[in-house]
Short mmCIF file of C-alpha atoms and ligand atoms in Angstrom, two decimals:
data_model
loop_
_atom_site.label_atom_id
_atom_site.label_comp_id
_atom_site.label_asym_id
_atom_site.label_seq_id
_atom_site.Cartn_x
_atom_site.Cartn_y
_atom_site.Cartn_z
CA MET A 110 167.35 -51.26 92.64
CA THR A 111 167.62 -49.52 95.99
CA THR A 112 170.11 -50.92 98.44
CA ARG A 113 169.24 -50.84 102.09
CA LYS A 114 171.36 -48.53 104.27
CA PRO A 115 173.00 -50.47 107.09
CA ARG A 116 171.21 -49.91 110.39
CA VAL A 117 173.24 -48.50 113.28
CA LEU A 118 172.11 -48.13 116.88
CA ALA A 119 173.43 -45.06 118.71
CA THR A 120 173.42 -46.06 122.38
CA ARG A 121 173.78 -42.43 123.50
CA HIS A 122 172.67 -39.00 122.31
CA PHE A 123 175.77 -37.87 120.39
CA PRO A 124 176.66 -34.27 119.30
CA PRO A 125 174.32 -32.86 116.61
CA ASP A 126 176.88 -32.85 113.76
CA VAL A 127 177.77 -36.46 114.55
CA GLU A 128 174.14 -37.57 114.56
CA ALA A 129 173.54 -35.63 111.31
CA ARG A 130 176.26 -37.66 109.54
CA LEU A 131 175.09 -40.88 111.17
CA THR A 132 171.55 -40.24 109.97
CA SER A 133 172.61 -39.29 106.47
CA ASN A 134 174.81 -42.36 105.88
CA PHE A 135 172.98 -45.02 107.87
CA ASP A 136 169.53 -46.08 108.90
CA ALA A 137 170.17 -44.62 112.35
CA VAL A 138 168.38 -45.66 115.52
CA LEU A 139 168.94 -42.66 117.77
CA ASN A 140 168.55 -42.19 121.50
CA PRO A 141 167.47 -38.52 121.78
CA GLU A 142 166.58 -38.87 125.46
CA ASP A 143 170.01 -40.30 126.18
CA ARG A 144 168.54 -43.06 128.30
CA LEU A 145 171.07 -45.55 129.62
CA PHE A 146 170.85 -49.10 128.37
CA ASP A 147 171.48 -52.11 130.53
CA GLY A 148 172.77 -55.26 128.82
CA PRO A 149 169.42 -56.87 127.95
CA SER A 150 167.84 -53.63 126.71
CA LEU A 151 170.92 -52.85 124.61
CA ALA A 152 170.76 -56.28 122.99
CA LYS A 153 167.04 -55.79 122.35
CA ALA A 154 167.49 -52.32 120.87
CA SER A 155 170.11 -53.74 118.47
CA ASP A 156 167.48 -55.87 116.79
CA GLY A 157 168.08 -55.74 113.03
CA CYS A 158 171.16 -53.53 113.43
CA ASP A 159 174.40 -54.03 111.52
CA GLY A 160 176.41 -51.80 113.81
CA ILE A 161 176.39 -50.25 117.27
CA MET A 162 177.88 -46.88 118.11
CA CYS A 163 178.41 -47.04 121.86
CA ALA A 164 180.28 -45.13 124.54
CA ALA A 165 182.15 -45.66 127.79
CA GLY A 166 179.91 -47.14 130.46
CA ASP A 167 177.77 -49.18 128.06
CA PRO A 168 177.77 -52.76 129.32
CA LEU A 169 179.10 -54.53 126.25
CA ASN A 170 180.40 -57.39 128.35
CA ALA A 171 180.48 -61.05 127.28
CA GLU A 172 176.89 -61.58 128.36
CA THR A 173 175.51 -58.65 126.34
CA ILE A 174 177.63 -59.59 123.33
CA ALA A 175 176.31 -63.16 123.49
CA ALA A 176 172.76 -61.75 123.47
CA LEU A 177 173.27 -59.45 120.44
CA PRO A 178 171.30 -60.37 117.34
CA ALA A 179 173.18 -62.16 114.54
CA SER A 180 172.86 -59.05 112.36
CA VAL A 181 175.41 -57.06 114.42
CA ARG A 182 178.79 -57.00 112.65
CA MET A 183 180.51 -54.06 114.27
CA ILE A 184 180.76 -52.10 117.52
CA ALA A 185 182.34 -48.64 117.25
CA THR A 186 182.94 -47.03 120.61
CA PHE A 187 182.93 -43.26 120.95
CA SER A 188 185.97 -43.40 123.25
CA VAL A 189 189.62 -44.27 123.26
CA GLY A 190 189.19 -46.57 126.28
CA TYR A 191 187.41 -49.82 125.47
CA GLU A 192 187.39 -51.72 128.75
CA HIS A 193 183.58 -51.68 128.58
CA VAL A 194 183.64 -53.86 125.46
CA ASP A 195 184.66 -57.50 125.77
CA VAL A 196 186.77 -57.55 122.63
CA GLY A 197 187.48 -61.29 122.95
CA ALA A 198 183.77 -62.11 123.16
CA ALA A 199 183.13 -59.88 120.14
CA ALA A 200 185.92 -61.58 118.17
CA ARG A 201 184.41 -64.99 118.91
CA ARG A 202 181.20 -63.74 117.27
CA LYS A 203 183.17 -62.16 114.42
CA ILE A 204 182.02 -58.69 115.49
CA LEU A 205 184.66 -56.02 114.81
CA VAL A 206 185.41 -53.38 117.45
CA SER A 207 186.89 -49.92 116.88
CA ASN A 208 187.79 -46.99 119.15
CA THR A 209 188.76 -43.30 118.72
CA PRO A 210 192.47 -42.84 119.47
CA ASP A 211 194.45 -39.58 118.94
CA VAL A 212 191.59 -37.10 118.65
CA LEU A 213 191.09 -36.68 122.39
CA THR A 214 194.75 -36.61 123.38
CA ASP A 215 195.07 -32.85 123.78
CA ALA A 216 191.71 -32.25 125.45
CA THR A 217 192.39 -35.00 127.99
CA ALA A 218 195.93 -33.80 128.68
CA ASP A 219 194.52 -30.30 129.20
CA ILE A 220 192.13 -31.66 131.83
CA ALA A 221 194.98 -33.60 133.44
CA MET A 222 196.92 -30.35 133.79
CA LEU A 223 193.79 -28.63 135.11
CA CYS A 224 193.42 -31.40 137.72
CA LEU A 225 197.10 -31.10 138.64
CA LEU A 226 196.92 -27.34 139.04
CA GLY A 227 193.46 -27.35 140.61
CA ALA A 228 194.51 -29.88 143.23
CA ALA A 229 197.89 -28.28 143.93
CA ARG A 230 196.57 -24.74 144.17
CA ARG A 231 193.31 -25.53 145.98
CA ALA A 232 191.27 -23.98 143.17
CA HIS A 233 187.89 -25.35 144.21
CA GLU A 234 188.34 -24.25 147.84
CA GLY A 235 189.09 -20.72 146.66
CA ALA A 236 186.18 -20.72 144.22
CA ALA A 237 183.78 -22.05 146.87
CA MET A 238 184.97 -19.50 149.42
CA LEU A 239 184.24 -16.69 147.01
CA ARG A 240 180.90 -17.98 145.71
CA THR A 241 179.55 -18.66 149.19
CA HIS A 242 180.44 -15.11 150.29
CA GLN A 243 182.96 -16.49 152.81
CA TRP A 244 185.88 -14.48 151.43
CA VAL A 245 186.63 -11.70 153.86
CA GLY A 246 189.82 -10.62 152.13
CA TRP A 247 193.33 -11.69 151.29
CA SER A 248 195.56 -12.93 154.08
CA PRO A 249 199.22 -14.04 154.14
CA THR A 250 198.34 -17.62 155.07
CA GLN A 251 195.14 -18.06 153.10
CA LEU A 252 194.76 -21.11 150.87
CA MET A 253 198.45 -21.90 150.62
CA GLY A 254 198.89 -24.84 148.27
CA VAL A 255 201.62 -26.94 146.72
CA HIS A 256 204.12 -25.23 144.41
CA VAL A 257 204.11 -26.76 140.91
CA THR A 258 206.89 -25.17 138.85
CA GLY A 259 210.13 -27.13 138.88
CA LYS A 260 208.75 -30.16 140.73
CA ARG A 261 208.97 -33.83 139.69
CA LEU A 262 206.06 -35.37 137.80
CA GLY A 263 205.75 -39.15 137.48
CA ILE A 264 203.55 -40.36 134.64
CA LEU A 265 202.11 -43.84 134.86
CA GLY A 266 201.40 -44.85 131.27
CA MET A 267 203.32 -42.88 128.64
CA GLY A 268 201.03 -43.37 125.65
CA ARG A 269 199.65 -40.50 123.61
CA ILE A 270 197.92 -38.77 126.54
CA GLY A 271 200.84 -39.34 128.93
CA GLN A 272 203.23 -37.78 126.41
CA ALA A 273 200.90 -34.81 125.87
CA MET A 274 200.75 -34.35 129.65
CA ALA A 275 204.56 -34.41 129.77
CA ASP A 276 204.70 -31.70 127.10
CA ARG A 277 202.42 -29.49 129.16
CA ALA A 278 204.38 -30.15 132.36
CA ARG A 279 207.66 -29.21 130.64
CA ALA A 280 206.25 -25.70 130.24
CA PHE A 281 206.13 -25.67 134.06
CA ARG A 282 209.81 -26.73 134.11
CA MET A 283 208.84 -30.02 135.76
CA THR A 284 211.23 -32.98 135.68
CA ILE A 285 209.42 -35.85 134.00
CA HIS A 286 209.68 -39.43 135.23
CA TYR A 287 207.63 -42.12 133.54
CA SER A 288 206.82 -45.75 133.59
CA ASN A 289 205.46 -47.59 130.60
CA ARG A 290 205.42 -51.13 129.23
CA ASN A 291 208.11 -50.08 126.75
CA ARG A 292 210.69 -47.35 126.93
CA LEU A 293 209.99 -44.56 124.42
CA PRO A 294 212.40 -43.81 121.58
CA HIS A 295 214.81 -40.97 122.35
CA ASP A 296 212.94 -38.35 120.27
CA LEU A 297 209.67 -39.01 122.08
CA GLU A 298 211.27 -39.36 125.50
CA LYS A 299 212.56 -35.75 125.36
CA GLY A 300 214.75 -36.23 128.41
CA ALA A 301 212.10 -37.92 130.60
CA ILE A 302 213.49 -40.47 133.05
CA PHE A 303 212.29 -44.01 132.37
CA HIS A 304 211.49 -46.47 135.16
CA ALA A 305 211.05 -50.04 133.94
CA ASP A 306 209.55 -50.82 137.33
CA PRO A 307 206.67 -48.43 138.12
CA GLU A 308 207.09 -49.10 141.85
CA ALA A 309 210.63 -47.69 141.63
CA MET A 310 209.27 -44.46 140.14
CA LEU A 311 206.94 -43.67 143.03
CA PRO A 312 209.50 -42.19 145.49
CA HIS A 313 210.45 -39.68 142.75
CA CYS A 314 206.94 -38.31 142.28
CA ASP A 315 205.99 -34.99 143.83
CA PHE A 316 203.06 -35.40 141.44
CA LEU A 317 201.78 -38.69 140.05
CA SER A 318 199.62 -38.56 136.92
CA ILE A 319 197.74 -41.72 136.01
CA ASN A 320 197.47 -42.05 132.24
CA ALA A 321 197.35 -45.83 131.92
CA PRO A 322 194.39 -47.75 130.52
CA MET A 323 192.27 -49.95 132.72
CA THR A 324 193.38 -53.58 132.40
CA SER A 325 193.59 -56.58 134.70
CA THR A 326 197.15 -55.44 135.54
CA THR A 327 196.30 -51.82 136.32
CA ARG A 328 193.09 -52.54 138.28
CA LYS A 329 193.53 -50.90 141.71
CA TRP A 330 197.27 -50.55 141.01
CA VAL A 331 197.41 -47.34 143.04
CA ASN A 332 196.83 -49.01 146.42
CA ALA A 333 197.80 -48.24 150.02
CA GLU A 334 201.28 -49.77 149.75
CA ARG A 335 202.14 -47.88 146.60
CA ILE A 336 200.68 -44.59 147.86
CA ALA A 337 202.94 -45.01 150.91
CA ARG A 338 205.94 -45.03 148.53
CA LEU A 339 205.05 -41.55 147.26
CA PRO A 340 206.80 -38.70 149.09
CA LYS A 341 204.76 -37.12 151.88
CA GLY A 342 202.79 -34.20 150.46
CA ALA A 343 202.55 -35.67 146.95
CA VAL A 344 199.60 -34.93 144.67
CA VAL A 345 197.82 -37.68 142.70
CA VAL A 346 196.08 -36.91 139.41
CA ASN A 347 193.78 -39.37 137.65
CA THR A 348 192.26 -38.68 134.24
CA ALA A 349 192.48 -42.25 132.91
CA ARG A 350 190.12 -44.66 134.62
CA GLY A 351 188.86 -44.66 138.20
CA GLY A 352 189.40 -48.38 138.55
CA VAL A 353 193.19 -47.92 138.46
CA VAL A 354 192.93 -46.46 141.97
CA ASP A 355 191.89 -48.14 145.21
CA ASP A 356 189.47 -45.45 146.41
CA ASP A 357 189.63 -46.45 150.10
CA ALA A 358 193.43 -46.17 150.05
CA LEU A 359 193.46 -42.83 148.24
CA ILE A 360 190.82 -41.34 150.52
CA ALA A 361 192.69 -42.57 153.62
CA ALA A 362 195.95 -40.98 152.37
CA LEU A 363 194.16 -37.69 151.63
CA LYS A 364 192.65 -37.73 155.12
CA SER A 365 195.90 -38.61 156.90
CA GLY A 366 197.81 -35.86 155.08
CA HIS A 367 200.27 -38.27 153.50
CA LEU A 368 198.96 -36.89 150.20
CA ALA A 369 198.50 -33.13 149.97
CA SER A 370 195.69 -33.42 147.45
CA ALA A 371 194.28 -35.21 144.45
CA GLY A 372 192.84 -34.06 141.13
CA ILE A 373 190.38 -36.58 139.77
CA ASP A 374 188.27 -36.68 136.60
CA VAL A 375 187.40 -40.39 136.55
CA PHE A 376 185.92 -42.67 139.20
CA ASP A 377 185.44 -46.35 139.77
CA GLY A 378 181.74 -47.12 139.26
CA GLU A 379 181.00 -43.58 138.07
CA PRO A 380 178.65 -41.79 138.38
CA LYS A 381 178.08 -43.61 141.69
CA ILE A 382 181.38 -42.54 143.15
CA HIS A 383 182.84 -43.51 146.53
CA GLN A 384 180.96 -41.42 149.12
CA GLY A 385 184.23 -40.61 150.87
CA TYR A 386 185.24 -38.17 148.13
CA TYR A 387 182.38 -35.78 148.76
CA GLY A 388 183.61 -34.56 152.12
CA LEU A 389 187.27 -34.16 151.16
CA GLU A 390 188.43 -30.56 150.90
CA ASN A 391 191.75 -31.60 149.40
CA ALA A 392 190.23 -33.36 146.40
CA PHE A 393 189.63 -31.40 143.19
CA LEU A 394 186.89 -33.41 141.53
CA LEU A 395 185.50 -33.23 137.99
CA PRO A 396 182.72 -35.32 136.40
CA HIS A 397 184.67 -37.15 133.63
CA MET A 398 185.20 -34.12 131.41
CA GLY A 399 188.51 -35.11 129.79
CA SER A 400 187.30 -35.01 126.21
CA ALA A 401 184.45 -32.54 126.68
CA THR A 402 185.14 -29.87 124.09
CA VAL A 403 182.90 -29.35 121.06
CA GLU A 404 185.82 -29.95 118.70
CA THR A 405 186.96 -33.11 120.45
CA ARG A 406 183.54 -34.70 120.85
CA ASN A 407 182.82 -34.02 117.16
CA ALA A 408 186.19 -35.50 116.20
CA MET A 409 185.49 -38.58 118.32
CA GLY A 410 182.10 -39.03 116.69
CA PHE A 411 183.51 -38.56 113.20
CA LYS A 412 186.23 -41.09 113.95
CA ALA A 413 183.68 -43.62 115.14
CA LEU A 414 181.75 -42.96 111.91
CA ASP A 415 184.89 -43.29 109.75
CA ASN A 416 185.24 -46.76 111.22
CA LEU A 417 181.58 -47.74 110.77
CA GLU A 418 181.56 -46.39 107.21
CA ALA A 419 184.77 -48.19 106.27
CA TYR A 420 183.38 -51.56 107.28
CA LEU A 421 179.64 -51.32 106.80
CA LEU A 422 179.57 -49.14 103.66
CA LYS A 423 182.88 -49.88 101.92
CA GLU A 424 183.66 -53.36 103.20
CA GLN A 425 187.11 -52.16 104.24
CA SER A 426 188.96 -52.81 107.47
CA PRO A 427 188.10 -50.12 110.05
CA PRO A 428 191.13 -47.84 110.54
CA ASP A 429 190.97 -48.04 114.35
CA LEU A 430 190.34 -51.72 114.78
CA VAL A 431 190.83 -52.93 118.34
CA ARG A 432 192.18 -56.44 118.76
CA ALA A 433 191.62 -58.81 121.64
CA SER A 434 194.77 -58.98 123.75
CA SER A 435 196.28 -62.46 123.87
C1 LIG B 57 185.04 -40.08 126.75
C2 LIG B 57 187.09 -41.32 127.69
O1 LIG B 57 184.43 -38.88 126.78
O2 LIG B 57 187.45 -41.79 125.42
C3 LIG B 57 187.55 -42.18 126.56
O3 LIG B 57 188.06 -43.28 126.83
O4 LIG B 57 187.37 -41.63 128.79
C4 LIG B 57 186.27 -40.07 127.61
O5 LIG B 57 187.08 -38.99 127.42
C5 LIG B 57 184.04 -41.06 127.17
O6 LIG B 57 184.61 -42.25 127.46
C6 LIG B 57 182.98 -41.18 126.09
O7 LIG B 57 182.69 -42.49 125.73
#
């Protein structure tokens, strides 16, 4: 007797090694053209599927989840962030949800440090000057930026990525301040200064790195009032989610000079980002590249597959099960 392989829809075109394993273990429905699904087309494409391997940006909101066929038992997102999946709506339909924690911690912290340094040291202005043949030679006042070594870094959200960012910043002899729902144990805190109230941390931040997930509490948390509490000349770094920042407020502070610069890898509504960013010289902008290394993207895909295989092939609980917050 031949048993049917569970059918899994890949909503995106994933790395080749990931798709090879997906195809070998499942009846895979691939998306080689990497076309973007809207809610109704995603629900339609899931017809007859047991699982969905999705990614950030896929609209797995309550409406889409309600429209999924009864066959769907699991959604595995190829991301650590899962704000694009309505976990509560999935739970009500007894659909399990998993994510990919840990494997992208280092790559994302590396990009956070790149954003911090790029913004502070005006890297893109220098690169553009050179590539557009505008560089007429070194001068004593050319492209002077913000000094990094020894400064104070405030980290909003001291989870895995926040802690990895702190480790990198310690190599630059930065003093680490952080705010998190819970204070870290002593061995993980490594001398960082805890602020139970994130607002109270802001005046201590020469640099502010946003490493908090996007939730109803963090939505537009970095607003005009809070930016005003940062010291003049501070640098803001965001590699978490664009929605944590009020774009109008950040752009205004970059224009007024209250903030020296910003290093940003994630945007509200990406890829349709706030038009105001395009003209800002003092913004070092990247197109959501935090986890974009071959090793990391493979590890993310394999983790998503570990979860799908556990549940759909072995009838075990997925190791990275995400639960609806109460
Ligand atoms: C991913 C991310 O590349 O994992 C996340 O939450 O933000 C990114 O690094 C992207 O979301 C892929 O789904």
